[in-house]
PDB file of C-alpha atoms in Angstrom:
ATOM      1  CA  UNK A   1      12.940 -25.268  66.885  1.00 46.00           C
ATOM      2  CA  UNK A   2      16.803 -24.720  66.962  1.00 41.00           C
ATOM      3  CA  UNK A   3      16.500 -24.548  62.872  1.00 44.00           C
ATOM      4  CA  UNK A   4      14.214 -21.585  63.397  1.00 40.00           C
ATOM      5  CA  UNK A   5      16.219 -20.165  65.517  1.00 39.00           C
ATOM      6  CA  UNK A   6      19.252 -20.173  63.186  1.00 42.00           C
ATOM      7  CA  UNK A   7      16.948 -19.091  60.537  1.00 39.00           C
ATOM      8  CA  UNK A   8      16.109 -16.205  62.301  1.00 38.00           C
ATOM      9  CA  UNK A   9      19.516 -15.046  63.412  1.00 37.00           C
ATOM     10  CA  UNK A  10      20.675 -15.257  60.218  1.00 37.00           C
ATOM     11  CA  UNK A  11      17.634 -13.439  58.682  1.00 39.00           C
ATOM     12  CA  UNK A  12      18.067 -10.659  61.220  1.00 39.00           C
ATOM     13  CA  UNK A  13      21.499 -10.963  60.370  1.00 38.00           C
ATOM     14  CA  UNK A  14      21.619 -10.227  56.980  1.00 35.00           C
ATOM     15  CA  UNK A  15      19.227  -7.061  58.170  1.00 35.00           C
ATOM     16  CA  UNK A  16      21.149  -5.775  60.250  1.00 34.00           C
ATOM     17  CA  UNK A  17      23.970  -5.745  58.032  1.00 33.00           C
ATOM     18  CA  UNK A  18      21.625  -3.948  55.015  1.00 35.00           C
ATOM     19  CA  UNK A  19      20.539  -1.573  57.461  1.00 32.00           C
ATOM     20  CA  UNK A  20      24.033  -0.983  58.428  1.00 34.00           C
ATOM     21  CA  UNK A  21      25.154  -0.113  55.151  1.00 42.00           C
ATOM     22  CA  UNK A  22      22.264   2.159  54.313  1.00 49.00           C
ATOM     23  CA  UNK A  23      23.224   5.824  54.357  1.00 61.00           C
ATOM     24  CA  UNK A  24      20.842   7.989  55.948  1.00 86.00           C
ATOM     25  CA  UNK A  25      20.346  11.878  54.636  1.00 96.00           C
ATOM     26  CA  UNK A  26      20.012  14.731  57.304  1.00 97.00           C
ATOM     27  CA  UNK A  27      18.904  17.741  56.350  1.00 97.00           C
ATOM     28  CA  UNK A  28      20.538  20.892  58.520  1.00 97.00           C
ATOM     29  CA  UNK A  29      21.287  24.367  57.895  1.00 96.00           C
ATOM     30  CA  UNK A  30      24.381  24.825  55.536  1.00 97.00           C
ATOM     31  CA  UNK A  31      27.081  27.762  56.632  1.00 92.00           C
ATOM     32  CA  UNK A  32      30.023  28.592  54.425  1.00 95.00           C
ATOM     33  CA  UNK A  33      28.245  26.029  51.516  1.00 97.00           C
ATOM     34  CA  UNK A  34      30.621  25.688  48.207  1.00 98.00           C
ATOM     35  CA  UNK A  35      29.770  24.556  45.051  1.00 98.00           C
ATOM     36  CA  UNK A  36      31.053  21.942  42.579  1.00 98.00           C
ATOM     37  CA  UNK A  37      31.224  22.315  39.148  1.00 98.00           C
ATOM     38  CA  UNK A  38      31.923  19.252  36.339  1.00 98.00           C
ATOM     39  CA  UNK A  39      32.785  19.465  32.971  1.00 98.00           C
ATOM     40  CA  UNK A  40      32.128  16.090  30.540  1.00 98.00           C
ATOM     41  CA  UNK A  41      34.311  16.373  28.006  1.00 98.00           C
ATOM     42  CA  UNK A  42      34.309  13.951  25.316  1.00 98.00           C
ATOM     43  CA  UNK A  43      37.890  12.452  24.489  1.00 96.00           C
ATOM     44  CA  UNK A  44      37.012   9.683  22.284  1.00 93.00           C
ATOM     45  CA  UNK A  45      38.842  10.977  18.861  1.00 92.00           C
ATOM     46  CA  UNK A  46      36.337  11.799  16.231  1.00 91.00           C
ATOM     47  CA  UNK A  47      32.444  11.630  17.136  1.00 90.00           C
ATOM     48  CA  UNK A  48      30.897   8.215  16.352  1.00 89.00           C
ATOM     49  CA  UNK A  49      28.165   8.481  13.474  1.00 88.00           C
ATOM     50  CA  UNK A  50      24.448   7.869  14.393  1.00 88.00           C
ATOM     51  CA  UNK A  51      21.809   6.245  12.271  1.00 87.00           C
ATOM     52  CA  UNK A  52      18.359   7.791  12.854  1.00 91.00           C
ATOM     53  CA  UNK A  53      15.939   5.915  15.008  1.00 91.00           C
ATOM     54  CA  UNK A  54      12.834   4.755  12.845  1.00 92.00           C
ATOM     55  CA  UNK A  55       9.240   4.936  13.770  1.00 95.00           C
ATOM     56  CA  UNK A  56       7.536   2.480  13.801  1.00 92.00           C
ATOM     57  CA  UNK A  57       3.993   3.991  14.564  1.00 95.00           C
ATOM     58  CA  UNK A  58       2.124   6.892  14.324  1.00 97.00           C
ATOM     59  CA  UNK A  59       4.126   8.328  11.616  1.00 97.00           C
ATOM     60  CA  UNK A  60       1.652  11.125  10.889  1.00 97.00           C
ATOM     61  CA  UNK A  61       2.219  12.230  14.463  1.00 97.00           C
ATOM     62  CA  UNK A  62       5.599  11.413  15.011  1.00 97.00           C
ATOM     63  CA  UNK A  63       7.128  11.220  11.598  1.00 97.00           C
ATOM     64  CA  UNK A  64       9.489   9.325  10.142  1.00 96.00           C
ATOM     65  CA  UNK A  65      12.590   8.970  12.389  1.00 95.00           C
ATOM     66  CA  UNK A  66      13.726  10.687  15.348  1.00 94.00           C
ATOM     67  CA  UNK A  67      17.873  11.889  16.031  1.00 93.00           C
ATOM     68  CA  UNK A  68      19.850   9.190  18.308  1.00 93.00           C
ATOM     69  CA  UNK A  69      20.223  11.256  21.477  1.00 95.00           C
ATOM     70  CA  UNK A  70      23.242   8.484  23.079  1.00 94.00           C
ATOM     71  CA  UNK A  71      25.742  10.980  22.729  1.00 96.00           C
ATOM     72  CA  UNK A  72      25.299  14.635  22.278  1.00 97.00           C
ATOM     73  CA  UNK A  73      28.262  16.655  21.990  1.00 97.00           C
ATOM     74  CA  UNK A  74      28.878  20.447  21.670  1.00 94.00           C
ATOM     75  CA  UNK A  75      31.194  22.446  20.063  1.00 86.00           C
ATOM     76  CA  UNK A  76      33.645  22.727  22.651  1.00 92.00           C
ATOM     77  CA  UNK A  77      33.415  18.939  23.509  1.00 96.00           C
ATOM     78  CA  UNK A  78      31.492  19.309  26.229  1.00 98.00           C
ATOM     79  CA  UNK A  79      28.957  16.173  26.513  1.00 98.00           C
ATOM     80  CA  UNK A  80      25.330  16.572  27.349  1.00 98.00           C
ATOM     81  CA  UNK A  81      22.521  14.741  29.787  1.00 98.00           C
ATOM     82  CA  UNK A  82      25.528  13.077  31.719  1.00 98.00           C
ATOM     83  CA  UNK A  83      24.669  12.695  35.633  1.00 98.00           C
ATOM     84  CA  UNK A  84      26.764  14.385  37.857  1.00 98.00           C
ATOM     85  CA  UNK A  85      26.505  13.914  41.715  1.00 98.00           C
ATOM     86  CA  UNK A  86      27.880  13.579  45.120  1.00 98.00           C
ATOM     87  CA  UNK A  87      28.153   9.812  46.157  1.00 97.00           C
ATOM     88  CA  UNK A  88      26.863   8.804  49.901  1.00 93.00           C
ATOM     89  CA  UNK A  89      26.913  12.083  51.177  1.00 97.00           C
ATOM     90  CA  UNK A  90      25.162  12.416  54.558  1.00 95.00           C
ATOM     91  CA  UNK A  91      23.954  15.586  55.560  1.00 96.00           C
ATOM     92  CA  UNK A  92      23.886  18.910  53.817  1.00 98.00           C
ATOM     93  CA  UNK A  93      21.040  21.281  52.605  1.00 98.00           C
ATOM     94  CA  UNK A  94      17.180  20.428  52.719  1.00 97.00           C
ATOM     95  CA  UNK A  95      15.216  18.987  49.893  1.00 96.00           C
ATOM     96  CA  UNK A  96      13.021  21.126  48.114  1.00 93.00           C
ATOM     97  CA  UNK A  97       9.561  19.594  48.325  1.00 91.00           C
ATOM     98  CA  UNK A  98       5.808  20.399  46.442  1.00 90.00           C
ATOM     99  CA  UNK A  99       7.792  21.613  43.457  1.00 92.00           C
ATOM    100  CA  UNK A 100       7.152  18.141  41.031  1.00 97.00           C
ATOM    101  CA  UNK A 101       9.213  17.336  37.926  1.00 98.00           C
ATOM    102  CA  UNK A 102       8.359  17.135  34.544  1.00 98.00           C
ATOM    103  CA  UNK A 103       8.380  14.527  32.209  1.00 98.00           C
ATOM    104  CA  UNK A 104       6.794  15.262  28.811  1.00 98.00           C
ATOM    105  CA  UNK A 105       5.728  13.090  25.894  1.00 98.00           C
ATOM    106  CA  UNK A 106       5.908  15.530  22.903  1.00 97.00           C
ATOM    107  CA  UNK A 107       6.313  15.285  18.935  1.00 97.00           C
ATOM    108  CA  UNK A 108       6.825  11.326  20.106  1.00 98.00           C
ATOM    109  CA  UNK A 109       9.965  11.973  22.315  1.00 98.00           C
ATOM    110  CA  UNK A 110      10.378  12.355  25.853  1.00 98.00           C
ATOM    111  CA  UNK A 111      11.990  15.530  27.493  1.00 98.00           C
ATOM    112  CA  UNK A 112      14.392  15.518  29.100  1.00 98.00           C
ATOM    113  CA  UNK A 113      16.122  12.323  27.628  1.00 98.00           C
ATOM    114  CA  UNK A 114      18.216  12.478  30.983  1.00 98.00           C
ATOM    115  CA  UNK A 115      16.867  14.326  34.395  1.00 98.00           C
ATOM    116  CA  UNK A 116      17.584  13.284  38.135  1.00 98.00           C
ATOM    117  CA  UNK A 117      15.173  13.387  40.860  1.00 98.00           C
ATOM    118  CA  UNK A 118      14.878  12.878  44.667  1.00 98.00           C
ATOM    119  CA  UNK A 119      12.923   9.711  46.435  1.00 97.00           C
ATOM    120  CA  UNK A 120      10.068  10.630  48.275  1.00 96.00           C
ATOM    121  CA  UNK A 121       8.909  13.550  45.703  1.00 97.00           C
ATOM    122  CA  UNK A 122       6.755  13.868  42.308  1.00 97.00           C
ATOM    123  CA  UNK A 123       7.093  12.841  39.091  1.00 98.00           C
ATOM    124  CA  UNK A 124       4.407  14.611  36.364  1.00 98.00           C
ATOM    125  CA  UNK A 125       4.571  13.170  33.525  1.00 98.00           C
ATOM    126  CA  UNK A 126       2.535  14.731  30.741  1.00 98.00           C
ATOM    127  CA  UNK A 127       1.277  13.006  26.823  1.00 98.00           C
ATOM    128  CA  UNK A 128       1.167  15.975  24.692  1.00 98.00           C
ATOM    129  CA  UNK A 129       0.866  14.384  21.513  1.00 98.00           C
ATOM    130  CA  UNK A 130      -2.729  13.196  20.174  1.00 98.00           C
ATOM    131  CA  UNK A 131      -1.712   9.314  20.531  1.00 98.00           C
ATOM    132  CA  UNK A 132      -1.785   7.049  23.178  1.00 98.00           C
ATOM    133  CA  UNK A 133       1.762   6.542  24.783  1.00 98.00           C
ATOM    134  CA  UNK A 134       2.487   4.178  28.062  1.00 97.00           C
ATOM    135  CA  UNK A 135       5.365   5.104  29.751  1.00 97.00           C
ATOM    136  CA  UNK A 136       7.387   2.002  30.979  1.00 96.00           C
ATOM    137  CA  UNK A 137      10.252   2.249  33.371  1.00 97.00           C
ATOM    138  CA  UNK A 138      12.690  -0.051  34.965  1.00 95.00           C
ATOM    139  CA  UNK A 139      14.937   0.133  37.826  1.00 93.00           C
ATOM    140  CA  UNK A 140      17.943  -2.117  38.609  1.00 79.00           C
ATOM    141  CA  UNK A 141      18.157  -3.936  35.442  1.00 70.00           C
ATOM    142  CA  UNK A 142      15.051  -5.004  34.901  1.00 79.00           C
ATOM    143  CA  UNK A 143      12.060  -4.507  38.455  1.00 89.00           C
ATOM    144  CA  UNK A 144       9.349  -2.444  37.056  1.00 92.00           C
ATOM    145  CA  UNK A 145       9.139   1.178  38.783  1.00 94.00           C
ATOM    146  CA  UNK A 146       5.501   2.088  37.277  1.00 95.00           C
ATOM    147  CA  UNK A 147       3.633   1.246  34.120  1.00 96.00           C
ATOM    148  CA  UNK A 148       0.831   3.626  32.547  1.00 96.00           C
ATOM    149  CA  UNK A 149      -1.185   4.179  29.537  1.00 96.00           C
ATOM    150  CA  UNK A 150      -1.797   7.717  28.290  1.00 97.00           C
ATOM    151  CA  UNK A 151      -4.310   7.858  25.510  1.00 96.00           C
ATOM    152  CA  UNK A 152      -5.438  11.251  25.602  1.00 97.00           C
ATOM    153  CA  UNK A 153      -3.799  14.464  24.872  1.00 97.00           C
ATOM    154  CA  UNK A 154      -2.452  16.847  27.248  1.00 98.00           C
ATOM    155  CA  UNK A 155      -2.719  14.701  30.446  1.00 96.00           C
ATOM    156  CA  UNK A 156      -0.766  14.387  32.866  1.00 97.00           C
ATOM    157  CA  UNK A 157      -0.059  11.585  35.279  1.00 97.00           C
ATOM    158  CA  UNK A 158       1.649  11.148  38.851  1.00 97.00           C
ATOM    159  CA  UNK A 159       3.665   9.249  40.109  1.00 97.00           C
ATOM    160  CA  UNK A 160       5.777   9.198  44.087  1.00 96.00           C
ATOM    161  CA  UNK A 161       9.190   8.113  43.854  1.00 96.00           C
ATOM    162  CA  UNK A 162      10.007   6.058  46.557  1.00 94.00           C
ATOM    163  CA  UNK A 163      12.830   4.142  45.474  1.00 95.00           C
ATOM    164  CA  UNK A 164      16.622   4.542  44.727  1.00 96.00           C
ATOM    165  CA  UNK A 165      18.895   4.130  41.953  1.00 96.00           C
ATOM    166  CA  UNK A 166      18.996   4.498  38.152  1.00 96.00           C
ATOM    167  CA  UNK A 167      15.633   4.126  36.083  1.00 97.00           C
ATOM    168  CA  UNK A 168      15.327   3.265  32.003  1.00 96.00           C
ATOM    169  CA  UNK A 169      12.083   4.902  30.535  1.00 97.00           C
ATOM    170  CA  UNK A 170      10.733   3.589  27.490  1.00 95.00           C
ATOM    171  CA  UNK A 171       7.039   3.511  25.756  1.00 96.00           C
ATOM    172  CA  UNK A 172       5.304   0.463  25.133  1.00 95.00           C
ATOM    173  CA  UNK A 173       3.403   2.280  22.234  1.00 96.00           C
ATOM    174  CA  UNK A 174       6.518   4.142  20.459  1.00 96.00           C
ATOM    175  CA  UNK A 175       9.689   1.324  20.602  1.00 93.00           C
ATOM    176  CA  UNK A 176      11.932   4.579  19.084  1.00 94.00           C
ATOM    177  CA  UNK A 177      11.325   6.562  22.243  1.00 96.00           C
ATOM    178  CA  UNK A 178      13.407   6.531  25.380  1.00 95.00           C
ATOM    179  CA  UNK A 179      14.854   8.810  28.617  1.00 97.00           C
ATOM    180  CA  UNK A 180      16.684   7.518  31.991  1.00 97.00           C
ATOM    181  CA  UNK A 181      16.808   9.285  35.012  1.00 98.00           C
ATOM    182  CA  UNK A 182      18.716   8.959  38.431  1.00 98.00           C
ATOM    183  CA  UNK A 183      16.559   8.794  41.910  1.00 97.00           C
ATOM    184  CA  UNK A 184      18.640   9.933  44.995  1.00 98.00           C
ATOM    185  CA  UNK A 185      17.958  10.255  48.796  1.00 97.00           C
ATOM    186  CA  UNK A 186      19.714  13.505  48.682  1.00 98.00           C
ATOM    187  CA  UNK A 187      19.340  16.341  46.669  1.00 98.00           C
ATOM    188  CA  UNK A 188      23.357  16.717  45.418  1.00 98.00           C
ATOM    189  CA  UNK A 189      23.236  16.117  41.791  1.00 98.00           C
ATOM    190  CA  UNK A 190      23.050  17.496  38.461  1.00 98.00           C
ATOM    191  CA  UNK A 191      22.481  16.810  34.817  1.00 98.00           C
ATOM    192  CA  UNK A 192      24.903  18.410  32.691  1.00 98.00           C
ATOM    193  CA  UNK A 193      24.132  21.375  30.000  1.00 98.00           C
ATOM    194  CA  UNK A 194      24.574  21.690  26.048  1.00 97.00           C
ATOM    195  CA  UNK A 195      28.275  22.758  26.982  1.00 97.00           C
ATOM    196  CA  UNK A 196      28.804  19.364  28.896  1.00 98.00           C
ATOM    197  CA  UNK A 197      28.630  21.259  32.435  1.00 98.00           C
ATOM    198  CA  UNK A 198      27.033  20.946  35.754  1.00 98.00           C
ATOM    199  CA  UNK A 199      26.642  22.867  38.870  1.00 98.00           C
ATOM    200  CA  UNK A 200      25.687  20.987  42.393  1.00 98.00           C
ATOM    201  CA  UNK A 201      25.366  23.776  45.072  1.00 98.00           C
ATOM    202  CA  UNK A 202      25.578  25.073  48.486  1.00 98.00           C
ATOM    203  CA  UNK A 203      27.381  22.115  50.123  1.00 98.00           C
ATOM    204  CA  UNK A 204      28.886  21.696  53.303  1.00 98.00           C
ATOM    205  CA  UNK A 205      32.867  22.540  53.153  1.00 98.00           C
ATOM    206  CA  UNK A 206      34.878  18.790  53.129  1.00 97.00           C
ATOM    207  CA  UNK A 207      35.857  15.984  50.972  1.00 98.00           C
ATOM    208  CA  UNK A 208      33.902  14.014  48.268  1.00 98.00           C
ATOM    209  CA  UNK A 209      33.292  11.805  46.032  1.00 98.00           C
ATOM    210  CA  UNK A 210      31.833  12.920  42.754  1.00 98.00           C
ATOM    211  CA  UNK A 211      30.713  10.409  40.644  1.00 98.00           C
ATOM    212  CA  UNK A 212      29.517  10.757  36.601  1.00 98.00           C
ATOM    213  CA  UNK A 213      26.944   8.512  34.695  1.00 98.00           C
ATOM    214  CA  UNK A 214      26.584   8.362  31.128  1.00 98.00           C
ATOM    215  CA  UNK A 215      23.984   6.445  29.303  1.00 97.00           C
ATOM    216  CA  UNK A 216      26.792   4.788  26.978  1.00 95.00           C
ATOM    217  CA  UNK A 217      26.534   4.725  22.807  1.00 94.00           C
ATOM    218  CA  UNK A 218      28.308   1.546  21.890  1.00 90.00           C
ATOM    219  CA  UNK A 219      25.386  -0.714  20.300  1.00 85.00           C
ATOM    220  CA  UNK A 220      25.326  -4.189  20.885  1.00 87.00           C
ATOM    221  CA  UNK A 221      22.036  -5.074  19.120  1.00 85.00           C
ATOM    222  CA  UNK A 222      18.139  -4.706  19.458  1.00 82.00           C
ATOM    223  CA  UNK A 223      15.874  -6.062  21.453  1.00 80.00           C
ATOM    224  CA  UNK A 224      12.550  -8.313  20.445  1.00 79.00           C
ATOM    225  CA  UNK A 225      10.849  -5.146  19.994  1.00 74.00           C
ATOM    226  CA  UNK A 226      13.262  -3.165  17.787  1.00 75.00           C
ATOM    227  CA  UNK A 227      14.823  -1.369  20.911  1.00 81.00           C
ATOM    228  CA  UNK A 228      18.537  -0.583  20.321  1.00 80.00           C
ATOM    229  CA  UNK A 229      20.383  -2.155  22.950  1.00 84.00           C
ATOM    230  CA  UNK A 230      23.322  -0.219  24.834  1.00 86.00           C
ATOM    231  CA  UNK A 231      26.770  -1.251  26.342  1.00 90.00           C
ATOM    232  CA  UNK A 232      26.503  -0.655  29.991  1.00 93.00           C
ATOM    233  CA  UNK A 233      26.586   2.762  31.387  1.00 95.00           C
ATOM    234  CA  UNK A 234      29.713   4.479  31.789  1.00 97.00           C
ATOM    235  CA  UNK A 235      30.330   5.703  35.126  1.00 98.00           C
ATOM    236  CA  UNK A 236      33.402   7.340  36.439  1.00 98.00           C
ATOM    237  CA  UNK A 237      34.319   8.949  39.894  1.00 98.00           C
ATOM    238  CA  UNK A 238      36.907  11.486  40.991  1.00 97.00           C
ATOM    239  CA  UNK A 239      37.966  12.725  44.503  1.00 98.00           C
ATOM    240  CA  UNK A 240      36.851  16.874  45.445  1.00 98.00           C
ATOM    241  CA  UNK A 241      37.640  19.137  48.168  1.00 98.00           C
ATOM    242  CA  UNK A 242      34.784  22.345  49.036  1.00 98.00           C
ATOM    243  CA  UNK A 243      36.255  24.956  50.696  1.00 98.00           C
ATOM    244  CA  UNK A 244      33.857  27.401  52.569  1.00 98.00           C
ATOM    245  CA  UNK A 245      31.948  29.653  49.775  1.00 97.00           C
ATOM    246  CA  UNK A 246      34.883  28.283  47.025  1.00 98.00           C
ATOM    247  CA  UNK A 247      34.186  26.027  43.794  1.00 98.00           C
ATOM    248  CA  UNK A 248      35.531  23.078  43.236  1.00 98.00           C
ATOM    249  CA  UNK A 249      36.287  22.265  39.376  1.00 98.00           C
ATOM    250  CA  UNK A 250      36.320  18.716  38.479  1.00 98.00           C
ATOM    251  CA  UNK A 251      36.526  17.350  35.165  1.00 98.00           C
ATOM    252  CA  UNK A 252      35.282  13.764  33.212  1.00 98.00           C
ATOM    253  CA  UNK A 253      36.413  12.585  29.808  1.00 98.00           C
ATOM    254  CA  UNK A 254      34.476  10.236  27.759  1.00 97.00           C
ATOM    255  CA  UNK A 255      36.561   7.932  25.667  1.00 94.00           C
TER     256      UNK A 255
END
């Protein structure tokens, strides 16, 4: 009996201390709200050189190779599809709800290679292409999120996101194609444009965190299937202050 008992302290123990370190989201009215705006620059000297990503199937359909997307860089530097965001931020402006995202499956690619997304809400994601695809996607390294097949054209399945954290999307039909995106319980966070910048909105005058995720493009090898494998994400962080109606300009260089 008394080794139950310390059992169960310790399991409601170790609870109590998860729950403790969970950060809760409140939604309230935002006065005054500023905005943040990134820049990714890249920094790294001159622009690595990409091999094309072979298909493997459904060449007719898909062709012949597809364009690395890893690391997309404008003109100006500026880096695209990195994740911008606010990190454990607690209360601020209200989620928008019913309006689902959308994840499509077209010429054997999806779009957008990088999008973000709030727990709780919809995920559509579409097979426009006239051959079966079945989206895959992993969260934390490796726990399966969802699996489905999509053999027909132009239909569209979905899915409830109800957990947190950063998801890898590939298709178990295609081994060229893949897309990420980033589930948060709040809805402060961006993905940044062809010009390397993002915009997070209307929040409540203080200080933060901002934190940046990139998908990395160092190659370390393939996987069983042909999949390129990645160095781990880059992620890097900077302290912001909002002032009431002001914008705060941060910027992140990739090396």
């Amino acid at each position: 009996m008394k080794r139950f008992l310390s059992f169960f302290f310790v399991s409601c123990l170790v609870v109590a201390v998860c729950v403790g370190e969970a950060y809760a989201y409140d939604e309230v009215d935002v006065a005054d709200g500023g905005s943040i705006m990134g820049h990714v620059i890249w920094k790294g000297g001159a622009m690595p050189k990409f091999d094309p990503v072979k298909v493997q199937k459904n060449q007719d359909v898909c062709g012949n190779e597809k364009p690395s997307e890893a690391l997309i860089v404008g003109k100006e530097g500026g880096v695209k599809f990195a994740v911008g965001y606010i990190e454990k931020i607690e209360k601020g402006k209200k989620i928008v709800r019913g309006q689902n995202t959308l994840l499509t499956q077209k010429n054997c690619q999806f779009a957008p290679h990088v999008f973000t997304i709030v727990k709780g809400t919809d995920l559509d994601v579409l097979n426009s292409d006239p051959v079966l695809h079945n989206i895959n996607t992993a969260i934390g390294g490796g726990i399966q999120l969802f699996n489905k097949g999509q053999p027909n054209k132009d239909t569209t399945v979905t899915v409830r996101v109800r957990k947190l954290g950063q998801v890898d999307v590939t298709c178990d039909s295609h081994t060229h194609m893949r897309s990420y995106f980033s589930i948060f319980d709040h809805p402060y966070h961006a993905t940044s444009d062809d010009n390397g910048v993002f915009t997070i909105d209307n929040v409540p005058p203080g200080k933060y965190t901002v934190k940046v995720w990139h998908e990395s493009w160092k190659v370390n090898g393939k996987d069983d299937d042909g999949r390129l494998i990645y160095d781990k994400p880059v992620e890097l962080s900077q302290e912001v202050t909002v002032s009431a109606k002001g914008t705060a300009h941060v910027n992140f260089e990739l090396k």
